[in-house]
Short mmCIF file of C-alpha atoms and ligand atoms in Angstrom, two decimals:
data_model
loop_
_atom_site.label_atom_id
_atom_site.label_comp_id
_atom_site.label_asym_id
_atom_site.label_seq_id
_atom_site.Cartn_x
_atom_site.Cartn_y
_atom_site.Cartn_z
CA MET A 26 -8.35 25.86 -10.91
CA HIS A 27 -6.60 26.72 -7.64
CA SER A 28 -3.18 25.99 -6.23
CA ALA A 29 -2.88 23.71 -3.20
CA ALA A 30 -0.83 26.39 -1.46
CA ASP A 31 -3.62 29.03 -1.67
CA THR A 32 -6.18 27.07 0.29
CA THR A 33 -6.63 26.02 3.89
CA TRP A 34 -7.42 22.34 3.58
CA THR A 35 -9.56 20.43 6.02
CA ALA A 36 -10.23 16.71 6.05
CA GLN A 37 -13.83 16.64 7.31
CA VAL A 38 -16.09 13.68 7.85
CA VAL A 39 -17.74 12.84 4.50
CA SER A 40 -20.98 10.88 4.78
CA ALA A 41 -24.32 11.11 2.97
CA GLY A 42 -24.01 14.88 2.50
CA ARG A 43 -24.45 15.49 6.26
CA LYS A 44 -22.39 17.81 8.49
CA TYR A 45 -20.49 16.43 11.48
CA THR A 46 -18.61 18.47 14.04
CA ALA A 47 -15.50 17.19 15.76
CA GLU A 48 -12.30 18.58 17.22
CA THR A 49 -9.49 18.93 14.71
CA ALA A 50 -5.74 18.34 14.66
CA PRO A 51 -3.09 19.91 12.39
CA VAL A 52 -1.34 18.32 9.40
CA VAL A 53 2.31 19.45 9.24
CA ASN A 54 4.45 19.79 6.10
CA PRO A 55 7.34 17.32 6.70
CA ALA A 56 9.68 19.51 4.60
CA ARG A 57 8.83 22.65 6.69
CA THR A 58 7.60 21.56 10.06
CA GLY A 59 6.60 25.12 10.97
CA GLU A 60 3.99 25.06 8.19
CA ILE A 61 0.48 23.74 8.90
CA VAL A 62 -0.91 22.44 5.60
CA GLY A 63 -4.42 21.91 6.96
CA THR A 64 -6.40 20.14 9.65
CA TYR A 65 -8.30 16.86 9.97
CA ALA A 66 -11.34 15.94 12.06
CA LEU A 67 -10.74 13.74 15.10
CA ALA A 68 -13.77 11.50 14.66
CA GLY A 69 -14.72 9.24 17.56
CA SER A 70 -17.18 6.42 18.19
CA ARG A 71 -20.33 8.64 18.02
CA ILE A 72 -19.51 9.72 14.47
CA VAL A 73 -18.44 6.17 13.58
CA ASP A 74 -21.90 4.88 14.67
CA GLU A 75 -23.70 7.41 12.46
CA VAL A 76 -21.48 6.85 9.45
CA VAL A 77 -21.89 3.07 9.69
CA ARG A 78 -25.68 3.59 9.74
CA ASN A 79 -25.40 5.74 6.58
CA ALA A 80 -23.34 3.01 4.92
CA GLN A 81 -25.88 0.35 5.94
CA ALA A 82 -28.65 2.42 4.33
CA ALA A 83 -26.52 2.84 1.20
CA ALA A 84 -25.91 -0.94 1.04
CA ALA A 85 -29.62 -1.38 0.33
CA VAL A 86 -29.25 0.87 -2.75
CA TRP A 87 -25.76 0.03 -4.04
CA GLY A 88 -25.73 -3.73 -3.48
CA PRO A 89 -28.84 -4.55 -5.58
CA LEU A 90 -27.56 -2.62 -8.65
CA SER A 91 -26.26 -4.84 -11.42
CA GLY A 92 -22.50 -4.94 -11.88
CA ALA A 93 -22.95 -3.20 -15.25
CA GLU A 94 -24.88 -0.33 -13.59
CA ARG A 95 -22.22 0.06 -10.92
CA GLY A 96 -19.59 -0.01 -13.67
CA ARG A 97 -21.31 2.89 -15.51
CA LEU A 98 -21.41 4.98 -12.31
CA LEU A 99 -17.77 4.23 -11.53
CA HIS A 100 -16.69 5.26 -15.06
CA ALA A 101 -18.49 8.60 -14.57
CA ALA A 102 -16.81 8.98 -11.15
CA ALA A 103 -13.40 8.38 -12.76
CA ASP A 104 -14.11 11.27 -15.19
CA THR A 105 -14.64 13.55 -12.17
CA LEU A 106 -11.43 12.39 -10.46
CA GLU A 107 -9.43 13.18 -13.60
CA GLN A 108 -10.16 16.88 -13.08
CA ASP A 109 -7.68 19.16 -11.26
CA MET A 110 -5.28 16.35 -10.35
CA ALA A 111 -2.33 18.80 -10.34
CA SER A 112 -3.59 20.67 -7.30
CA ARG A 113 -4.26 17.46 -5.36
CA ALA A 114 -0.76 16.18 -6.26
CA GLU A 115 0.78 19.41 -4.96
CA LEU A 116 -1.27 19.13 -1.77
CA LEU A 117 -0.12 15.53 -1.35
CA THR A 118 3.54 16.54 -1.61
CA ARG A 119 2.97 19.25 1.00
CA GLU A 120 1.47 16.83 3.53
CA GLN A 121 3.38 13.64 2.62
CA GLY A 122 6.79 15.02 1.61
CA LYS A 123 7.53 13.01 -1.54
CA VAL A 124 8.60 14.59 -4.83
CA LEU A 125 5.93 15.75 -7.26
CA TRP A 126 6.25 12.98 -9.84
CA GLU A 127 5.46 10.48 -7.11
CA SER A 128 2.45 12.47 -5.92
CA ARG A 129 1.20 12.68 -9.51
CA LEU A 130 1.52 8.91 -9.79
CA ASP A 131 -0.33 8.47 -6.50
CA VAL A 132 -3.20 10.87 -7.33
CA GLY A 133 -3.37 9.74 -10.97
CA GLY A 134 -3.77 6.15 -9.86
CA ALA A 135 -7.21 6.93 -8.41
CA PRO A 136 -9.18 7.37 -11.66
CA ALA A 137 -7.10 4.66 -13.35
CA LEU A 138 -7.96 2.07 -10.69
CA LEU A 139 -11.60 3.14 -10.61
CA ARG A 140 -11.81 2.76 -14.39
CA TYR A 141 -10.20 -0.67 -14.27
CA TYR A 142 -12.75 -1.90 -11.71
CA ALA A 143 -15.58 -0.17 -13.56
CA GLY A 144 -14.61 -2.49 -16.43
CA VAL A 145 -14.47 -5.52 -14.13
CA ALA A 146 -17.82 -4.78 -12.39
CA PRO A 147 -20.11 -6.61 -14.92
CA ALA A 148 -18.13 -9.82 -14.32
CA VAL A 149 -19.09 -9.69 -10.62
CA ASP A 150 -22.58 -10.92 -11.65
CA GLU A 151 -21.25 -13.89 -13.62
CA GLU A 152 -22.44 -17.11 -12.02
CA THR A 153 -20.84 -20.52 -12.21
CA VAL A 154 -23.41 -23.25 -12.87
CA VAL A 155 -22.42 -26.80 -11.95
CA ARG A 156 -24.71 -29.54 -13.32
CA ASP A 157 -24.26 -33.17 -12.45
CA ALA A 158 -26.36 -36.30 -12.09
CA ARG A 159 -27.67 -35.11 -8.72
CA GLY A 160 -28.86 -31.67 -9.84
CA THR A 161 -27.68 -28.10 -10.31
CA THR A 162 -25.68 -25.70 -8.17
CA VAL A 163 -25.34 -22.00 -8.95
CA ILE A 164 -22.31 -20.30 -7.38
CA ARG A 165 -22.83 -16.55 -7.06
CA ARG A 166 -21.15 -13.56 -5.46
CA LEU A 167 -22.99 -11.33 -3.00
CA PRO A 168 -21.80 -8.01 -1.56
CA MET A 169 -20.62 -8.26 2.06
CA GLY A 170 -21.97 -4.90 3.24
CA PRO A 171 -20.28 -1.86 4.84
CA THR A 172 -16.55 -2.19 4.18
CA VAL A 173 -13.86 -0.28 6.05
CA VAL A 174 -10.69 0.74 4.21
CA ILE A 175 -7.79 1.82 6.48
CA VAL A 176 -4.92 3.59 4.76
CA PRO A 177 -1.24 4.41 5.56
CA TRP A 178 0.56 7.67 4.78
CA ASN A 179 3.10 6.66 2.13
CA TYR A 180 0.87 6.23 -0.97
CA PRO A 181 -2.47 7.22 0.56
CA VAL A 182 -4.57 7.84 -2.56
CA TYR A 183 -3.35 4.89 -4.64
CA LEU A 184 -3.44 2.40 -1.76
CA CYS A 185 -6.92 3.53 -0.75
CA MET A 186 -8.19 3.15 -4.30
CA MET A 187 -6.58 -0.28 -4.66
CA ALA A 188 -8.91 -1.47 -1.88
CA LEU A 189 -11.90 0.82 -2.42
CA ALA A 190 -12.37 0.35 -6.19
CA PRO A 191 -12.89 -3.46 -6.06
CA ALA A 192 -15.03 -3.11 -2.90
CA LEU A 193 -17.35 -0.69 -4.72
CA ALA A 194 -17.40 -2.80 -7.89
CA ALA A 195 -18.42 -5.81 -5.76
CA GLY A 196 -21.41 -3.84 -4.42
CA ASN A 197 -20.18 -2.71 -1.00
CA PRO A 198 -20.45 0.82 0.43
CA VAL A 199 -17.10 1.94 1.79
CA ILE A 200 -15.92 3.86 4.87
CA VAL A 201 -12.32 5.13 4.60
CA LYS A 202 -10.09 5.97 7.57
CA PRO A 203 -7.12 7.99 6.22
CA SER A 204 -3.80 8.22 8.08
CA GLU A 205 -3.42 11.12 10.50
CA PHE A 206 -0.15 11.98 8.67
CA ALA A 207 -1.58 12.36 5.12
CA PRO A 208 -5.36 12.76 5.22
CA LEU A 209 -5.86 15.85 3.04
CA ALA A 210 -5.38 14.88 -0.63
CA LEU A 211 -7.13 11.56 0.01
CA THR A 212 -10.16 13.13 1.71
CA GLU A 213 -10.41 15.71 -1.09
CA THR A 214 -10.32 12.88 -3.66
CA LEU A 215 -13.00 10.92 -1.78
CA ARG A 216 -15.19 14.01 -1.28
CA LEU A 217 -15.25 14.38 -5.08
CA LEU A 218 -15.90 10.67 -5.54
CA ALA A 219 -18.71 10.63 -2.95
CA SER A 220 -20.42 13.56 -4.69
CA THR A 221 -20.83 11.53 -7.89
CA LEU A 222 -22.30 8.37 -6.23
CA PRO A 223 -25.50 7.72 -4.24
CA ASP A 224 -25.44 9.09 -0.65
CA GLY A 225 -23.49 6.98 1.82
CA VAL A 226 -21.75 4.77 -0.79
CA VAL A 227 -18.39 6.50 -0.13
CA ASN A 228 -17.74 7.82 3.39
CA VAL A 229 -14.63 9.23 5.08
CA VAL A 230 -13.94 9.14 8.81
CA PRO A 231 -10.68 11.00 9.52
CA GLY A 232 -9.13 10.49 12.94
CA LEU A 233 -6.63 8.44 14.88
CA GLY A 234 -6.11 4.73 14.36
CA SER A 235 -6.51 4.08 18.08
CA GLU A 236 -9.90 5.83 18.12
CA ALA A 237 -11.72 6.14 14.78
CA GLY A 238 -9.85 3.12 13.33
CA ALA A 239 -10.39 0.89 16.36
CA ALA A 240 -14.10 1.88 16.60
CA LEU A 241 -14.63 1.04 12.92
CA VAL A 242 -13.00 -2.39 12.90
CA SER A 243 -14.90 -3.56 15.99
CA HIS A 244 -18.28 -2.13 14.89
CA PRO A 245 -21.04 -4.75 14.51
CA GLY A 246 -22.37 -3.02 11.36
CA VAL A 247 -19.07 -3.45 9.48
CA ARG A 248 -18.72 -6.71 7.54
CA LYS A 249 -15.29 -6.33 5.93
CA VAL A 250 -12.03 -4.56 6.77
CA LEU A 251 -9.40 -3.92 4.09
CA PHE A 252 -6.34 -2.77 6.05
CA THR A 253 -3.01 -1.46 4.71
CA GLY A 254 -0.33 -0.52 7.22
CA GLY A 255 2.23 -1.90 9.64
CA THR A 256 2.21 -5.46 11.00
CA GLU A 257 1.62 -4.40 14.65
CA SER A 258 -1.43 -2.35 13.64
CA GLY A 259 -2.59 -5.31 11.53
CA ARG A 260 -2.56 -7.48 14.67
CA ALA A 261 -4.66 -4.87 16.53
CA VAL A 262 -7.12 -4.83 13.62
CA LEU A 263 -7.48 -8.63 13.75
CA ARG A 264 -8.16 -8.46 17.49
CA GLY A 265 -10.80 -5.74 17.02
CA ALA A 266 -12.48 -7.56 14.12
CA ALA A 267 -12.61 -10.81 16.13
CA ARG A 268 -15.38 -9.32 18.27
CA ASN A 269 -17.96 -9.58 15.46
CA ILE A 270 -16.19 -12.23 13.32
CA THR A 271 -15.64 -9.49 10.73
CA SER A 272 -13.71 -10.57 7.65
CA VAL A 273 -10.25 -8.94 7.34
CA SER A 274 -7.72 -8.63 4.50
CA LEU A 275 -4.30 -7.26 5.43
CA GLU A 276 -1.60 -5.61 3.28
CA LEU A 277 1.25 -5.21 5.78
CA GLY A 278 4.93 -4.45 5.91
CA GLY A 279 7.73 -6.03 3.97
CA ASN A 280 11.50 -6.55 4.19
CA ASP A 281 12.01 -7.26 0.50
CA PRO A 282 15.27 -8.96 -0.50
CA ALA A 283 16.93 -8.49 -3.89
CA ILE A 284 19.43 -11.15 -4.97
CA VAL A 285 22.02 -9.99 -7.53
CA LEU A 286 23.63 -13.05 -9.12
CA ASP A 287 27.11 -12.95 -10.61
CA THR A 288 25.47 -13.57 -13.98
CA ALA A 289 23.90 -10.07 -13.74
CA ALA A 290 25.27 -7.30 -15.96
CA VAL A 291 26.20 -4.66 -13.38
CA ASP A 292 25.52 -1.81 -15.80
CA ASP A 293 23.92 1.61 -15.56
CA ARG A 294 20.39 0.23 -16.05
CA LEU A 295 20.65 -2.30 -13.24
CA ILE A 296 22.24 0.18 -10.84
CA ARG A 297 19.61 2.86 -11.54
CA GLU A 298 16.71 0.40 -11.29
CA ILE A 299 17.94 -0.84 -7.92
CA ARG A 300 18.65 2.70 -6.71
CA ARG A 301 15.09 3.66 -7.63
CA SER A 302 13.66 0.63 -5.91
CA VAL A 303 15.50 1.35 -2.66
CA TYR A 304 15.08 5.13 -2.37
CA THR A 305 11.69 5.91 -3.97
CA CYS A 306 9.57 7.86 -1.47
CA ALA A 307 12.72 8.11 0.70
CA GLY A 308 12.53 4.33 1.19
CA GLN A 309 8.96 4.42 2.53
CA VAL A 310 7.23 1.96 0.18
CA CYS A 311 6.05 -1.44 1.38
CA PHE A 312 7.70 -3.26 -1.53
CA ASN A 313 10.85 -1.20 -1.94
CA ILE A 314 14.04 -3.28 -1.87
CA LYS A 315 15.03 -3.34 1.82
CA ARG A 316 17.99 -5.80 1.68
CA LEU A 317 20.55 -6.45 -1.07
CA TYR A 318 22.35 -9.80 -1.39
CA VAL A 319 25.12 -9.62 -3.99
CA GLN A 320 27.14 -12.62 -5.20
CA ARG A 321 30.86 -12.37 -4.47
CA GLY A 322 31.92 -12.29 -8.16
CA VAL A 323 30.21 -8.92 -8.75
CA TYR A 324 30.08 -7.60 -5.17
CA ASP A 325 32.91 -5.01 -5.33
CA GLU A 326 31.88 -3.77 -8.77
CA PHE A 327 28.25 -3.49 -7.61
CA VAL A 328 29.01 -1.67 -4.35
CA ASP A 329 31.31 0.88 -6.09
CA ALA A 330 28.82 1.66 -8.84
CA PHE A 331 25.88 1.72 -6.42
CA ARG A 332 27.60 4.15 -4.02
CA GLN A 333 28.36 6.48 -6.96
CA ALA A 334 24.75 6.38 -8.16
CA VAL A 335 23.32 6.97 -4.67
CA ASP A 336 25.69 9.93 -4.30
CA GLU A 337 23.71 11.66 -7.11
CA ILE A 338 20.55 11.78 -4.96
CA VAL A 339 19.41 15.27 -3.96
CA VAL A 340 17.26 15.48 -0.80
CA GLY A 341 14.89 18.40 -0.31
CA ASP A 342 11.36 19.75 -0.38
CA GLY A 343 9.34 17.60 -2.77
CA LEU A 344 8.04 20.75 -4.48
CA ASP A 345 11.62 21.82 -5.34
CA PRO A 346 12.38 20.48 -8.86
CA ALA A 347 16.02 19.99 -7.78
CA SER A 348 15.02 17.34 -5.20
CA THR A 349 15.12 13.68 -6.25
CA ILE A 350 13.75 12.49 -2.89
CA GLY A 351 11.84 14.30 -0.14
CA PRO A 352 11.99 14.10 3.66
CA LEU A 353 10.69 11.25 5.79
CA ASN A 354 6.98 11.69 6.47
CA ASN A 355 7.00 12.21 10.22
CA GLU A 356 9.16 12.62 13.29
CA ARG A 357 8.53 9.07 14.56
CA GLN A 358 9.76 7.63 11.25
CA LEU A 359 12.88 9.84 11.25
CA ALA A 360 13.69 8.83 14.83
CA SER A 361 13.18 5.14 14.06
CA VAL A 362 15.49 5.09 10.99
CA THR A 363 18.10 7.26 12.77
CA ALA A 364 18.16 4.84 15.73
CA LEU A 365 18.50 1.84 13.41
CA LEU A 366 21.48 3.45 11.63
CA GLU A 367 23.14 4.36 14.95
CA ALA A 368 22.80 0.78 16.18
CA THR A 369 24.28 -0.42 12.87
CA ARG A 370 27.29 1.91 13.23
CA GLY A 371 27.69 0.81 16.85
CA ALA A 372 27.89 -2.81 15.67
CA GLY A 373 30.90 -1.92 13.46
CA ALA A 374 29.23 -1.72 10.03
CA ARG A 375 30.37 0.79 7.41
CA VAL A 376 27.67 3.41 6.79
CA ASP A 377 28.35 5.58 3.72
CA VAL A 378 26.17 8.68 3.96
CA LEU A 379 25.84 9.98 0.40
CA GLY A 380 23.94 12.49 -1.73
CA ARG A 381 23.44 16.15 -0.88
CA ALA A 382 20.85 18.62 0.38
CA ALA A 383 18.89 20.64 -2.19
CA ASP A 384 18.94 23.57 0.22
CA ASP A 385 21.25 23.60 3.25
CA ALA A 386 19.39 26.51 4.83
CA ASP A 387 16.11 24.55 5.04
CA TRP A 388 17.64 21.28 6.22
CA ASP A 389 16.84 21.59 9.95
CA GLN A 390 13.25 22.62 9.24
CA GLY A 391 12.24 19.23 7.81
CA TYR A 392 12.46 15.50 8.58
CA PHE A 393 15.30 15.18 6.08
CA MET A 394 17.80 12.32 5.94
CA LEU A 395 20.60 11.79 3.40
CA PRO A 396 20.61 8.39 1.66
CA SER A 397 23.10 5.80 2.87
CA VAL A 398 24.55 2.43 1.85
CA VAL A 399 25.58 0.02 4.61
CA THR A 400 28.21 -2.69 4.20
CA GLY A 401 30.25 -4.97 6.45
CA LEU A 402 27.31 -6.07 8.60
CA PRO A 403 26.24 -9.60 9.45
CA HIS A 404 22.99 -11.05 8.13
CA ASP A 405 21.50 -11.15 11.64
CA SER A 406 21.91 -7.41 12.35
CA ALA A 407 18.79 -5.30 13.00
CA LEU A 408 19.07 -3.32 9.75
CA VAL A 409 18.85 -6.59 7.82
CA SER A 410 16.14 -8.29 9.86
CA ARG A 411 13.83 -5.27 10.42
CA GLU A 412 11.83 -3.20 7.94
CA GLN A 413 13.78 0.11 7.94
CA PHE A 414 11.22 2.13 5.88
CA GLY A 415 13.84 4.83 5.19
CA PRO A 416 16.58 5.86 2.70
CA THR A 417 19.20 3.26 3.59
CA VAL A 418 19.99 -0.30 2.54
CA PRO A 419 22.30 -3.07 3.76
CA VAL A 420 24.41 -4.85 1.10
CA VAL A 421 25.43 -8.39 2.10
CA PRO A 422 27.77 -10.58 -0.01
CA PHE A 423 27.14 -14.29 -0.64
CA ASP A 424 28.96 -17.18 -2.33
CA ASP A 425 26.33 -19.87 -2.92
CA VAL A 426 22.91 -19.14 -4.36
CA GLU A 427 21.39 -21.52 -1.79
CA ASP A 428 22.79 -19.29 0.98
CA ALA A 429 21.25 -16.21 -0.63
CA VAL A 430 17.83 -17.88 -0.85
CA ARG A 431 18.13 -19.05 2.77
CA MET A 432 18.98 -15.50 3.93
CA ALA A 433 16.20 -14.01 1.76
CA ASN A 434 13.68 -16.34 3.42
CA ASP A 435 15.08 -15.84 6.93
CA THR A 436 12.49 -13.18 7.79
CA GLU A 437 9.02 -12.91 9.26
CA TYR A 438 7.95 -11.00 6.14
CA GLY A 439 7.06 -12.24 2.65
CA LEU A 440 5.75 -9.36 0.54
CA ALA A 441 7.99 -9.20 -2.56
CA ALA A 442 11.51 -10.09 -3.72
CA SER A 443 13.63 -9.87 -6.85
CA VAL A 444 16.39 -11.81 -8.60
CA TRP A 445 18.78 -10.05 -10.99
CA SER A 446 20.65 -11.94 -13.74
CA GLU A 447 21.20 -12.06 -17.50
CA ASP A 448 20.31 -15.75 -17.26
CA THR A 449 16.53 -15.37 -17.02
CA GLU A 450 15.77 -19.09 -16.69
CA HIS A 451 18.16 -19.42 -13.77
CA ALA A 452 16.77 -16.27 -12.12
CA LEU A 453 13.21 -17.63 -12.47
CA ALA A 454 14.33 -20.94 -10.96
CA VAL A 455 15.94 -19.10 -8.01
CA GLY A 456 12.73 -17.05 -7.62
CA ARG A 457 10.71 -20.25 -7.13
CA GLY A 458 12.60 -20.82 -3.87
CA ILE A 459 11.63 -17.48 -2.33
CA ALA A 460 8.64 -17.27 0.05
CA ALA A 461 7.08 -13.97 -1.06
CA GLY A 462 3.75 -13.03 -2.64
CA SER A 463 5.51 -11.44 -5.64
CA VAL A 464 8.93 -12.33 -7.06
CA PHE A 465 10.26 -10.22 -9.93
CA VAL A 466 13.18 -10.85 -12.27
CA ASN A 467 15.32 -7.80 -13.19
CA SER A 468 12.86 -5.24 -11.86
CA HIS A 469 11.37 -4.41 -8.46
CA ARG A 470 9.22 -1.29 -8.31
CA VAL A 471 5.78 0.20 -8.87
CA GLY A 472 4.73 -1.28 -12.20
CA SER A 473 6.52 -4.59 -11.60
CA SER A 474 3.16 -5.85 -10.34
CA ASP A 475 -0.03 -4.82 -12.13
CA MET A 476 -3.75 -5.57 -12.08
CA THR A 477 -3.29 -8.86 -13.95
CA MET A 478 -1.13 -10.31 -11.15
CA PRO A 479 -2.24 -11.13 -7.59
CA PHE A 480 -0.51 -8.85 -5.06
CA GLY A 481 -0.19 -9.48 -1.33
CA GLY A 482 2.04 -10.87 1.34
CA MET A 483 2.92 -14.24 2.83
CA LYS A 484 3.73 -14.75 6.53
CA HIS A 485 3.53 -11.49 8.55
CA SER A 486 3.19 -9.41 5.37
CA GLY A 487 -0.52 -9.98 5.10
CA LEU A 488 -3.67 -11.94 4.47
CA GLY A 489 -5.44 -12.13 1.11
CA ARG A 490 -4.62 -10.83 -2.34
CA ASN A 491 -5.25 -7.62 -4.24
CA HIS A 492 -5.65 -6.83 -7.97
CA GLY A 493 -7.91 -8.35 -10.65
CA MET A 494 -10.80 -10.63 -9.64
CA TRP A 495 -8.79 -11.73 -6.59
CA ALA A 496 -9.62 -8.36 -4.99
CA ILE A 497 -13.31 -8.74 -5.90
CA ASP A 498 -13.38 -12.14 -4.19
CA GLU A 499 -11.76 -10.64 -1.05
CA CYS A 500 -14.86 -8.48 -0.53
CA SER A 501 -17.62 -10.78 -1.81
CA GLU A 502 -19.56 -13.56 -0.11
CA LEU A 503 -19.82 -16.73 -2.19
CA GLN A 504 -23.16 -18.47 -2.14
CA ALA A 505 -23.85 -22.02 -3.39
CA LEU A 506 -27.52 -22.08 -4.48
CA SER A 507 -28.23 -25.72 -4.96
CA HIS A 508 -31.12 -27.88 -6.21
CA ARG A 509 -30.34 -31.59 -5.91
CA PRO A 510 -33.71 -33.40 -5.93
CA ASP A 511 -32.33 -36.93 -5.75
CA THR A 512 -31.00 -37.20 -2.19
CA SER A 513 -30.63 -40.98 -2.41
CA ALA A 514 -26.96 -40.60 -3.37
CA PHE A 515 -26.17 -38.38 -0.36
CA PRO A 516 -24.05 -39.90 2.44
CA GLY A 517 -25.87 -41.71 5.24
CA PRO A 518 -28.84 -44.09 5.34
CA PRO A 519 -31.84 -43.20 3.14
CA VAL A 520 -34.57 -41.07 4.77
CA ARG A 521 -37.63 -43.20 5.69
P1 NDP B 615 0.34 2.17 10.61
O1 NDP B 615 0.05 0.74 10.80
O2 NDP B 615 0.87 2.96 11.76
O3 NDP B 615 -0.99 2.95 10.16
C1 NDP B 615 -1.76 2.53 9.05
C2 NDP B 615 -3.18 2.97 9.28
O4 NDP B 615 -3.73 2.20 10.34
C3 NDP B 615 -3.32 4.42 9.71
O5 NDP B 615 -4.49 4.96 9.13
C4 NDP B 615 -3.46 4.31 11.21
O6 NDP B 615 -4.10 5.43 11.75
C5 NDP B 615 -4.30 3.06 11.31
N1 NDP B 615 -4.25 2.35 12.58
C6 NDP B 615 -3.23 2.27 13.46
N2 NDP B 615 -3.60 1.51 14.53
C7 NDP B 615 -4.86 1.09 14.30
C8 NDP B 615 -5.80 0.28 15.04
N3 NDP B 615 -5.49 -0.24 16.23
N4 NDP B 615 -7.01 0.05 14.51
C9 NDP B 615 -7.34 0.58 13.31
N5 NDP B 615 -6.52 1.37 12.60
C10 NDP B 615 -5.29 1.62 13.08
O7 NDP B 615 1.26 2.24 9.36
P2 NDP B 615 1.92 3.51 8.72
O8 NDP B 615 0.87 4.49 8.32
O9 NDP B 615 3.01 3.95 9.63
O10 NDP B 615 2.53 2.89 7.36
C11 NDP B 615 3.73 2.23 7.36
C12 NDP B 615 3.55 0.73 7.36
O11 NDP B 615 2.59 0.32 6.38
C13 NDP B 615 4.83 0.03 6.95
O12 NDP B 615 5.04 -1.10 7.77
C14 NDP B 615 4.57 -0.43 5.53
O13 NDP B 615 5.33 -1.50 5.10
C15 NDP B 615 3.11 -0.72 5.56
N6 NDP B 615 2.55 -0.64 4.21
C16 NDP B 615 2.16 -1.79 3.57
C17 NDP B 615 1.70 -1.76 2.27
C18 NDP B 615 1.28 -3.00 1.53
O14 NDP B 615 0.62 -2.89 0.49
N7 NDP B 615 1.61 -4.19 1.97
C19 NDP B 615 1.62 -0.49 1.55
C20 NDP B 615 2.06 0.64 2.31
C21 NDP B 615 2.49 0.56 3.60
P3 NDP B 615 -3.26 6.74 12.21
O15 NDP B 615 -1.99 6.77 11.48
O16 NDP B 615 -4.14 7.85 11.82
O17 NDP B 615 -3.09 6.62 13.68
#
């Protein structure tokens, strides 16, 4: 076993055991920007062409296997991914920034998701047979073919596996394009995975979204794109995929509201749950709480207790056990959240900057930002209407529940939402009024949604659904194989 810090990591192209040469670019540690953690290949359209050909060849091997056979191979692959997870988690913290428990969750999700879909794989072959007076129709699933998975930098391993595992179980070879900001732990995970499966079934094409990503989504040999990232990039992916009428599923951004009703018990549990949901990964999770609406009866009590809890947060290097959150992942993200907070201050809101640095001496070396709580701002301010993706949250009071639901829905996004109350029935009823793919009562974090529940966004938060058989259907073609000998009952005049 080796430590992530002892090794120079490179995210190379992984495809059918072949070697590809490309220029490389550095991956910087966001907690120590002078430290290069490794490099990644800058793949372009020539490499994309070759990798797609490898995936097409692999489709002829992987697709015809039975679901049960694919399931057996995926179980064995999960065994391999369970080895040496600690070093990949440490590597992930060094390139991504988040604290170690989060990186362990991210890396540990890979074998867990693979195992889940290994179990699902035999069901892919189940056919629905419809018999009626006119004959029989068999409805079956077919693999789509080479499937591109494009991944963001916040939870790169888990989010990749959430798309890749069902795609593989459904019989599709996969080509992954990691984010330029966190390609190392993911590529290492996929290199291991690829080594356990037939050549070309799992491929990795590191590089920039505008080059490798754009070349993949518009490639005629690609039949499906599973994209996770920002809404603007999602639009570009749709435009690129339009060229070959390639099927696209999108998991995009969110601006998740949480509604705290005055029937909620504003106790330690609630405050800590909401704190966790806002500040996990320094606020850089698609379904973190991004806006808080608190009913007037508990507003003051909530804001006081919440500020105190947020003041306990310690910001520092994710490898430092004293840190409770890490830095932002990259300079662009730090600049974007800083600008949003400055505009909010300029508009007269109260911004309470809380928490403390784990190490004052290292502060200027990383993309660090202390957590903040923002009050006294109108519902139409930018911090409320935009996805901040950083360690800050606006808290807006409301009187009538109808107003809270109206404000919660007054957004282009619709990923997730939550309602907090001791009166569960009322909270569930309020949840029915919210336009989001997932609505939780009294929780709102990783684990609130699991494989038994569809996950995905409404409106500009996405297209399609993940988890369970829903994810299998996103990357399968449905065929109706029909034998209806008596055509006399079909519409139109009889054939003479
Ligand atoms: P981006 O959209 O910038 O990047 C996501 C991925 O897309 C990266 O690999 C990027 O490559 C690639 N990409 C960018 N442009 C294109 C293009 N034109 N064609 C093909 N690929 C492209 O998102 P971030 O990485 O900044 O992640 C943050 C965003 O992702 C937030 O909005 C967040 O809400 C959302 N997200 C959504 C999730 C969900 O499940 N709904 C989960 C996690 C994040 P590169 O970076 O290398 O240039």
